Amino acid sequence: ILGEWCLATGGGTAPAVERTTMKAFFAFRRMSSLILFLCLATSKAIRNIDSESEVFARCTRKTHCEILSSKVDPDPNVANETEILVFFNSYQNISQHVNSIYQVVGDCENWWNVARENPAASRFPTDFLVLGVSSSDDLLPKLSEHPSIRSFSKQRQIDSRNLFSMEDETDQVDPELETDSPIEAGDDSESLKKFNIMGVDEDSAAEEEHLSHTRHILANSLTSITKFTGADVLWKKGHTGQGIKVAVFDTGMRKGHQSFRNVKERTDWTDENTLDDQIGHGTFVAGLIAGTHSQCSGFAPDAEVYAFRVFNRKQASFTSWFLDAFNYAMQIGIDVLNLSIGGPDFLDKPFVEKVWEMSANGIIVVSAIGNDGPRYGTLNNPADQLDVIGVGGITYEDTVASFSSRGMTTWELPSGYGRVKPDIVAFGKGIRGSTIGGGCRSLSGTSVASPVVAGMVTLLAEIADKRLLNPAMMKQVLAHSATPVANSHIFEQGMGKVDLLEAAKLVENYIPHASTIPESLDLTRCPYMWPYCTQPAYYSSMPVQVNLTVLNPLSVSGTIEDPKLVLHADGYAGEKPLIEAKFTYSENLWPWSGFLALSISVTKAGISMTGVVSGRVVFTVVSDRGEKSIVTVPLRINLIPPPPREKRLLWDQFHSLRYPSGYFPRDNLAIKNDILDWNGDHIHTNFKGVYDHLRARGYFVETIGTDWSCVDSMKYGALILVDPEEAYFDTEIDKIVNDVYVRGLSLLVIAEWQNVGTMKKLKFLDQNTQSWWLPQTGGSNLPQLNRVLEPFQMALSDRILDGTIRIKDQVINYESGTSVYKFPKGGRLYSILAKDAVSGSKRYFPVMGIHRTGTDVGNGRVAIYGDSNCLDGNHRRGPQCNVILDALLEFLCNNRTDETIFPPSLELKSSYLSDFGDLPVEMQGVHFSRYSNVVGDGKAPQCLNEVSDLPNATSLIPPVNNSDFLPHLPAPQGGFHPNSQQGLPYLALGFILTACGVGMYLRFCGAIALNKSISWDRIKLTSAESRTQLQEAQSKSQVGSPDANGTHKWSRHGKLHKRTNGQNIAHDNA
């Protein structure tokens, strides 16, 4: 009726009546539209609540990780169940996430939500689900297209993240201090024995015998570590950690423990229904931070302790346990968090990103660097992250403990150079701490050094101005007040031994400013700046790569601007600079930190320079609020003229692949407790001993992190390929052959084993994914190495040999090496008596050979050796085979044959072809292209014209992270029962009003058609205008404003730190 009346009115009434009528119509239309939308929204909400509750109930199972804990091999004929973690762009209740997946994937017959019965999942929103799946073939493609899902990954068992401590056998538990406790007498001793198994052995007996007199006095008098570090000085000033919330992620704590006065909360995140510490590790760690026992007191006795039990009695954990616990720590406002755990997998994306998120929200994370020393390249995650305070261990003699893991970081390999880690070192050997029963005992390890630093951080956090306190500020004061440990390298100790009292002075007078680790680059300072100080720079060498950690306490995000090298007067020859630098740096300094890598090259003006060049690196850090801090890093570097060609060696880093990018097995098969090759195979990590020896012999060793296709081979005496796993471009092989035959380059190949039968035996069942892991290669990628050797009529076999070599009164182990399968006439082959692990036979095998490719000056030489383990400092058993290395390099670089090793009688009168064994082949069923920089579509060699243009050192830039947490949102309560009929009237009203609205709209369109004076511009707000007005309204009140997807986000610290399209956005809340 109204429509007909409007039509009649619009067709023939006067303008005044028209205006009145149209106004009335617009008012009615707006009111009816509002009612319509409210009813539709209400009915939709009712239906959503019903379906959400129903879906959540139907698609949730109270099972967690039983399928992962099973030791039974999966039946290949049955669909295997596993768990995956699904990560969302926003924090919501679990039921909302489950319903979101249900709407896209459909019925949960082949998937289900795994119930998580812990404080975080029951009280707060979350950004992830744990899904059990019986078949992921159809599920994962659908999830990848879900607009609300950020990523997904497999659930992982974290038994590789060791609890880094060992029982100190030199200090027994004092029976007078130990209290009677059924827990102490029961499980504790057996559990601590497990820690000895999980960790590494104590320091060598020699180090144990040379403990200082101070150390013995300290142990005998049962003095607390806190008094030895000056904590009592701060206590007298009233600083005891009061008001600081400290989280200990470990094995839990017993209720009412007498050594703690302020335990605020104990939470369990495991699959066991207990809060108690049944192992002892968590109690010990917490005691070092906040214990009150007079003989083993902690640093901050009045701190608020939150004990997170994230490891069960089997010392196992899962990624989801940690993620829930991390989310909870952010929700309750933890200030300091200690992680005396770690593992080699820095590519465990969910774990790494959640640690970044905690740092971004102001939590100071302190973590143990690992107990894999004295080997280099053995840093553990998360201590190796930029934002985390990574702690190594020292003894009471102020020497770096042999168990403490060494740097550099290996994230950046092969193209870049690692960062300095650990950040600092602290006492970690023979330290006394709390036991489960209330007494004291001594433990050693970096998991002991870590809570020592965490306790100090707690005291410093109380002293600090809370407006200035953040992770970068705390790392800054600890690092820049530390004292370098004498006779130790920077990759052993970082900035040095932590100094609590000096750090307290910096905190009391702190002014926010950006800085770097290390603070200065005196590359002439030995031994601290090893390896830089051991090899001068020279014209035409590969760039000297240095990777600085940039600390930005000004804001959680920021940028680097205008980095440059400013030289002093000694850096010029006339007006020409002697050195130049190119920079690579973090696009965003987030969270609180980033990297700045510089590649230093000597210019042609410095070709004859001998001496030290000095200058400074200068750049500006800009905070997200526009504040600027200029950073100056002093630089000193030693220059010499280029060495002769025969003294220059080029180490190939590009062709080294390692865990955690894929399953690359250990080189020495006799080492059973470390199945992965994860130390980088760099001349400054596990081949450090080789570097030191070559420098002592007068060689200059450079590394190349790109392919060989464009290197000027005329500069080098030899190219060294050691234990390569990567494939080779055809252009690389062609160039190597040409360089050896025509340009006088020599080639040294030091290989390892590859045998498909053995590789299949090394497969293992990943309990996390219920799938088999297969090695991508053997110890080396022998099929690819044979492609390089084939033009020289050489090849290596698929044999795996164990034996010994006796040369010049030295006995050198030959372990898991290969044999020579083919060698050209005129070469010399060296054979040993060895046992073949493949066939079990024992016979003589050729394992080493040398060959001249011609008699002309331009002809190079080739040498091969079948075992790199005698050079690998991390798996070598026995002496380093320097005598063999020296003989091979003397032949290659100087054309001189050591007749004591290669007498003329070894020269081949005809080509050699083995009658035992076969050529190695590639493993079928693996996905090598996933990890290779060579194999796969779109991968091509880099041909760069100048050495100085080679890629600079790089570091891993944190990925886009828009998962900032939400406020405390309650779980849905009440609502309509799924079978309720209460929503039907609303639905009926909605349909009626919809029909009315459509009818009125059609009539109104008729009125418009009859009356041309009504303009769309007068009655319609365009969608573009709507968006503009909405944005203007939101800019006035940014708290809880929606993102592009309509999802609201908040931040506990009053700032929204959301990364969008690679950019950091920080809003000050109204």
PDB file of N, CA, C and O in Angstrom, residues 664-706:
ATOM      1  N   PHE A 664      69.933 -34.482   6.802  1.00  0.00           N
ATOM      2  CA  PHE A 664      71.263 -34.784   6.290  1.00  0.00           C
ATOM      3  C   PHE A 664      72.017 -35.489   7.413  1.00  0.00           C
ATOM      4  O   PHE A 664      72.236 -34.913   8.479  1.00  0.00           O
ATOM      5  N   PRO A 665      72.398 -36.756   7.198  1.00  0.00           N
ATOM      6  CA  PRO A 665      72.898 -37.573   8.299  1.00  0.00           C
ATOM      7  C   PRO A 665      74.330 -37.231   8.677  1.00  0.00           C
ATOM      8  O   PRO A 665      75.047 -36.547   7.948  1.00  0.00           O
ATOM      9  N   ARG A 666      74.742 -37.744   9.807  1.00  0.00           N
ATOM     10  CA  ARG A 666      76.092 -37.535  10.311  1.00  0.00           C
ATOM     11  C   ARG A 666      77.108 -38.145   9.357  1.00  0.00           C
ATOM     12  O   ARG A 666      76.819 -39.081   8.604  1.00  0.00           O
ATOM     13  N   ASP A 667      78.322 -37.613   9.407  1.00  0.00           N
ATOM     14  CA  ASP A 667      79.394 -38.125   8.556  1.00  0.00           C
ATOM     15  C   ASP A 667      80.014 -39.388   9.135  1.00  0.00           C
ATOM     16  O   ASP A 667      80.357 -40.310   8.400  1.00  0.00           O
ATOM     17  N   ASN A 668      80.148 -39.412  10.447  1.00  0.00           N
ATOM     18  CA  ASN A 668      80.751 -40.559  11.115  1.00  0.00           C
ATOM     19  C   ASN A 668      79.643 -41.457  11.656  1.00  0.00           C
ATOM     20  O   ASN A 668      78.971 -41.122  12.633  1.00  0.00           O
ATOM     21  N   LEU A 669      79.462 -42.597  11.030  1.00  0.00           N
ATOM     22  CA  LEU A 669      78.372 -43.486  11.425  1.00  0.00           C
ATOM     23  C   LEU A 669      78.602 -44.128  12.783  1.00  0.00           C
ATOM     24  O   LEU A 669      77.670 -44.702  13.355  1.00  0.00           O
ATOM     25  N   ALA A 670      79.819 -44.024  13.296  1.00  0.00           N
ATOM     26  CA  ALA A 670      80.096 -44.597  14.608  1.00  0.00           C
ATOM     27  C   ALA A 670      79.571 -43.719  15.737  1.00  0.00           C
ATOM     28  O   ALA A 670      79.471 -44.172  16.873  1.00  0.00           O
ATOM     29  N   ILE A 671      79.249 -42.468  15.439  1.00  0.00           N
ATOM     30  CA  ILE A 671      78.706 -41.561  16.449  1.00  0.00           C
ATOM     31  C   ILE A 671      77.197 -41.789  16.511  1.00  0.00           C
ATOM     32  O   ILE A 671      76.456 -41.349  15.632  1.00  0.00           O
ATOM     33  N   LYS A 672      76.750 -42.484  17.527  1.00  0.00           N
ATOM     34  CA  LYS A 672      75.351 -42.906  17.593  1.00  0.00           C
ATOM     35  C   LYS A 672      74.444 -41.871  18.247  1.00  0.00           C
ATOM     36  O   LYS A 672      73.227 -41.898  18.039  1.00  0.00           O
ATOM     37  N   ASN A 673      74.999 -40.968  19.060  1.00  0.00           N
ATOM     38  CA  ASN A 673      74.138 -40.058  19.819  1.00  0.00           C
ATOM     39  C   ASN A 673      73.870 -38.746  19.089  1.00  0.00           C
ATOM     40  O   ASN A 673      73.285 -37.824  19.652  1.00  0.00           O
ATOM     41  N   ASP A 674      74.325 -38.612  17.856  1.00  0.00           N
ATOM     42  CA  ASP A 674      74.089 -37.382  17.099  1.00  0.00           C
ATOM     43  C   ASP A 674      73.886 -37.783  15.644  1.00  0.00           C
ATOM     44  O   ASP A 674      74.842 -37.917  14.880  1.00  0.00           O
ATOM     45  N   ILE A 675      72.655 -37.978  15.237  1.00  0.00           N
ATOM     46  CA  ILE A 675      72.389 -38.542  13.922  1.00  0.00           C
ATOM     47  C   ILE A 675      72.369 -37.493  12.826  1.00  0.00           C
ATOM     48  O   ILE A 675      72.265 -37.835  11.640  1.00  0.00           O
ATOM     49  N   LEU A 676      72.467 -36.209  13.181  1.00  0.00           N
ATOM     50  CA  LEU A 676      72.280 -35.139  12.207  1.00  0.00           C
ATOM     51  C   LEU A 676      73.574 -34.372  11.961  1.00  0.00           C
ATOM     52  O   LEU A 676      74.400 -34.202  12.854  1.00  0.00           O
ATOM     53  N   ASP A 677      73.713 -33.887  10.736  1.00  0.00           N
ATOM     54  CA  ASP A 677      74.820 -33.025  10.355  1.00  0.00           C
ATOM     55  C   ASP A 677      74.311 -31.587  10.459  1.00  0.00           C
ATOM     56  O   ASP A 677      73.635 -31.087   9.565  1.00  0.00           O
ATOM     57  N   TRP A 678      74.634 -30.898  11.572  1.00  0.00           N
ATOM     58  CA  TRP A 678      73.973 -29.614  11.845  1.00  0.00           C
ATOM     59  C   TRP A 678      74.926 -28.480  12.217  1.00  0.00           C
ATOM     60  O   TRP A 678      74.470 -27.405  12.618  1.00  0.00           O
ATOM     61  N   ASN A 679      76.226 -28.660  12.036  1.00  0.00           N
ATOM     62  CA  ASN A 679      77.182 -27.655  12.508  1.00  0.00           C
ATOM     63  C   ASN A 679      77.690 -26.710  11.435  1.00  0.00           C
ATOM     64  O   ASN A 679      78.547 -25.880  11.705  1.00  0.00           O
ATOM     65  N   GLY A 680      77.190 -26.823  10.220  1.00  0.00           N
ATOM     66  CA  GLY A 680      77.497 -25.837   9.195  1.00  0.00           C
ATOM     67  C   GLY A 680      78.591 -26.214   8.229  1.00  0.00           C
ATOM     68  O   GLY A 680      78.661 -25.658   7.136  1.00  0.00           O
ATOM     69  N   ASP A 681      79.515 -27.127   8.614  1.00  0.00           N
ATOM     70  CA  ASP A 681      80.650 -27.499   7.755  1.00  0.00           C
ATOM     71  C   ASP A 681      81.405 -26.279   7.263  1.00  0.00           C
ATOM     72  O   ASP A 681      81.837 -26.219   6.106  1.00  0.00           O
ATOM     73  N   HIS A 682      81.526 -25.284   8.122  1.00  0.00           N
ATOM     74  CA  HIS A 682      82.233 -24.046   7.775  1.00  0.00           C
ATOM     75  C   HIS A 682      83.655 -24.113   8.321  1.00  0.00           C
ATOM     76  O   HIS A 682      83.922 -24.796   9.307  1.00  0.00           O
ATOM     77  N   ILE A 683      84.539 -23.395   7.666  1.00  0.00           N
ATOM     78  CA  ILE A 683      85.942 -23.377   8.092  1.00  0.00           C
ATOM     79  C   ILE A 683      86.102 -22.730   9.472  1.00  0.00           C
ATOM     80  O   ILE A 683      87.118 -22.912  10.138  1.00  0.00           O
ATOM     81  N   HIS A 684      85.066 -22.006   9.933  1.00  0.00           N
ATOM     82  CA  HIS A 684      85.107 -21.368  11.250  1.00  0.00           C
ATOM     83  C   HIS A 684      84.151 -22.012  12.246  1.00  0.00           C
ATOM     84  O   HIS A 684      83.949 -21.472  13.329  1.00  0.00           O
ATOM     85  N   THR A 685      83.548 -23.162  11.881  1.00  0.00           N
ATOM     86  CA  THR A 685      82.725 -23.889  12.851  1.00  0.00           C
ATOM     87  C   THR A 685      83.364 -25.250  13.116  1.00  0.00           C
ATOM     88  O   THR A 685      84.389 -25.329  13.782  1.00  0.00           O
ATOM     89  N   ASN A 686      82.797 -26.317  12.583  1.00  0.00           N
ATOM     90  CA  ASN A 686      83.337 -27.626  12.921  1.00  0.00           C
ATOM     91  C   ASN A 686      84.667 -27.941  12.229  1.00  0.00           C
ATOM     92  O   ASN A 686      85.321 -28.925  12.569  1.00  0.00           O
ATOM     93  N   PHE A 687      85.088 -27.116  11.252  1.00  0.00           N
ATOM     94  CA  PHE A 687      86.417 -27.284  10.655  1.00  0.00           C
ATOM     95  C   PHE A 687      87.377 -26.185  11.124  1.00  0.00           C
ATOM     96  O   PHE A 687      88.323 -25.831  10.417  1.00  0.00           O
ATOM     97  N   LYS A 688      87.117 -25.666  12.298  1.00  0.00           N
ATOM     98  CA  LYS A 688      87.968 -24.636  12.892  1.00  0.00           C
ATOM     99  C   LYS A 688      89.422 -25.092  13.013  1.00  0.00           C
ATOM    100  O   LYS A 688      90.354 -24.322  12.756  1.00  0.00           O
ATOM    101  N   GLY A 689      89.617 -26.346  13.409  1.00  0.00           N
ATOM    102  CA  GLY A 689      90.983 -26.845  13.563  1.00  0.00           C
ATOM    103  C   GLY A 689      91.746 -26.831  12.255  1.00  0.00           C
ATOM    104  O   GLY A 689      92.954 -26.594  12.229  1.00  0.00           O
ATOM    105  N   VAL A 690      91.038 -27.088  11.145  1.00  0.00           N
ATOM    106  CA  VAL A 690      91.672 -27.028   9.823  1.00  0.00           C
ATOM    107  C   VAL A 690      92.107 -25.610   9.516  1.00  0.00           C
ATOM    108  O   VAL A 690      93.220 -25.363   9.030  1.00  0.00           O
ATOM    109  N   TYR A 691      91.223 -24.641   9.802  1.00  0.00           N
ATOM    110  CA  TYR A 691      91.572 -23.241   9.546  1.00  0.00           C
ATOM    111  C   TYR A 691      92.811 -22.831  10.339  1.00  0.00           C
ATOM    112  O   TYR A 691      93.741 -22.224   9.794  1.00  0.00           O
ATOM    113  N   ASP A 692      92.811 -23.135  11.629  1.00  0.00           N
ATOM    114  CA  ASP A 692      93.959 -22.748  12.462  1.00  0.00           C
ATOM    115  C   ASP A 692      95.249 -23.387  11.953  1.00  0.00           C
ATOM    116  O   ASP A 692      96.311 -22.748  11.936  1.00  0.00           O
ATOM    117  N   HIS A 693      95.174 -24.639  11.529  1.00  0.00           N
ATOM    118  CA  HIS A 693      96.369 -25.313  11.032  1.00  0.00           C
ATOM    119  C   HIS A 693      96.856 -24.696   9.720  1.00  0.00           C
ATOM    120  O   HIS A 693      98.066 -24.467   9.540  1.00  0.00           O
ATOM    121  N   LEU A 694      95.937 -24.416   8.825  1.00  0.00           N
ATOM    122  CA  LEU A 694      96.334 -23.839   7.536  1.00  0.00           C
ATOM    123  C   LEU A 694      96.935 -22.452   7.721  1.00  0.00           C
ATOM    124  O   LEU A 694      97.903 -22.092   7.030  1.00  0.00           O
ATOM    125  N   ARG A 695      96.384 -21.673   8.636  1.00  0.00           N
ATOM    126  CA  ARG A 695      96.973 -20.348   8.878  1.00  0.00           C
ATOM    127  C   ARG A 695      98.370 -20.488   9.484  1.00  0.00           C
ATOM    128  O   ARG A 695      99.287 -19.736   9.136  1.00  0.00           O
ATOM    129  N   ALA A 696      98.528 -21.467  10.359  1.00  0.00           N
ATOM    130  CA  ALA A 696      99.856 -21.692  10.942  1.00  0.00           C
ATOM    131  C   ALA A 696     100.857 -22.123   9.882  1.00  0.00           C
ATOM    132  O   ALA A 696     102.065 -21.859  10.017  1.00  0.00           O
ATOM    133  N   ARG A 697     100.406 -22.752   8.819  1.00  0.00           N
ATOM    134  CA  ARG A 697     101.277 -23.190   7.730  1.00  0.00           C
ATOM    135  C   ARG A 697     101.491 -22.099   6.681  1.00  0.00           C
ATOM    136  O   ARG A 697     102.179 -22.327   5.683  1.00  0.00           O
ATOM    137  N   GLY A 698     100.900 -20.930   6.902  1.00  0.00           N
ATOM    138  CA  GLY A 698     101.125 -19.816   5.994  1.00  0.00           C
ATOM    139  C   GLY A 698     100.131 -19.697   4.854  1.00  0.00           C
ATOM    140  O   GLY A 698     100.289 -18.835   3.983  1.00  0.00           O
ATOM    141  N   TYR A 699      99.078 -20.513   4.863  1.00  0.00           N
ATOM    142  CA  TYR A 699      98.043 -20.408   3.832  1.00  0.00           C
ATOM    143  C   TYR A 699      97.028 -19.322   4.218  1.00  0.00           C
ATOM    144  O   TYR A 699      96.796 -19.061   5.408  1.00  0.00           O
ATOM    145  N   PHE A 700      96.415 -18.746   3.205  1.00  0.00           N
ATOM    146  CA  PHE A 700      95.332 -17.785   3.401  1.00  0.00           C
ATOM    147  C   PHE A 700      94.051 -18.442   2.891  1.00  0.00           C
ATOM    148  O   PHE A 700      93.970 -18.846   1.727  1.00  0.00           O
ATOM    149  N   VAL A 701      93.080 -18.542   3.789  1.00  0.00           N
ATOM    150  CA  VAL A 701      91.865 -19.301   3.493  1.00  0.00           C
ATOM    151  C   VAL A 701      90.702 -18.334   3.333  1.00  0.00           C
ATOM    152  O   VAL A 701      90.389 -17.561   4.241  1.00  0.00           O
ATOM    153  N   GLU A 702      90.060 -18.387   2.188  1.00  0.00           N
ATOM    154  CA  GLU A 702      88.864 -17.602   1.930  1.00  0.00           C
ATOM    155  C   GLU A 702      87.699 -18.552   1.701  1.00  0.00           C
ATOM    156  O   GLU A 702      87.897 -19.709   1.319  1.00  0.00           O
ATOM    157  N   THR A 703      86.493 -18.057   1.939  1.00  0.00           N
ATOM    158  CA  THR A 703      85.302 -18.879   1.722  1.00  0.00           C
ATOM    159  C   THR A 703      84.412 -18.238   0.660  1.00  0.00           C
ATOM    160  O   THR A 703      84.377 -17.016   0.504  1.00  0.00           O
ATOM    161  N   ILE A 704      83.694 -19.085  -0.055  1.00  0.00           N
ATOM    162  CA  ILE A 704      82.765 -18.617  -1.064  1.00  0.00           C
ATOM    163  C   ILE A 704      81.398 -19.205  -0.797  1.00  0.00           C
ATOM    164  O   ILE A 704      81.253 -20.416  -0.652  1.00  0.00           O
ATOM    165  N   GLY A 705      80.400 -18.320  -0.686  1.00  0.00           N
ATOM    166  CA  GLY A 705      79.047 -18.755  -0.396  1.00  0.00           C
ATOM    167  C   GLY A 705      78.141 -18.761  -1.607  1.00  0.00           C
ATOM    168  O   GLY A 705      76.931 -18.920  -1.476  1.00  0.00           O
ATOM    169  N   THR A 706      78.716 -18.580  -2.794  1.00  0.00           N
ATOM    170  CA  THR A 706      77.956 -18.664  -4.043  1.00  0.00           C
ATOM    171  C   THR A 706      78.595 -19.729  -4.919  1.00  0.00           C
ATOM    172  O   THR A 706      79.654 -20.268  -4.593  1.00  0.00           O
TER     173      THR A 706
END
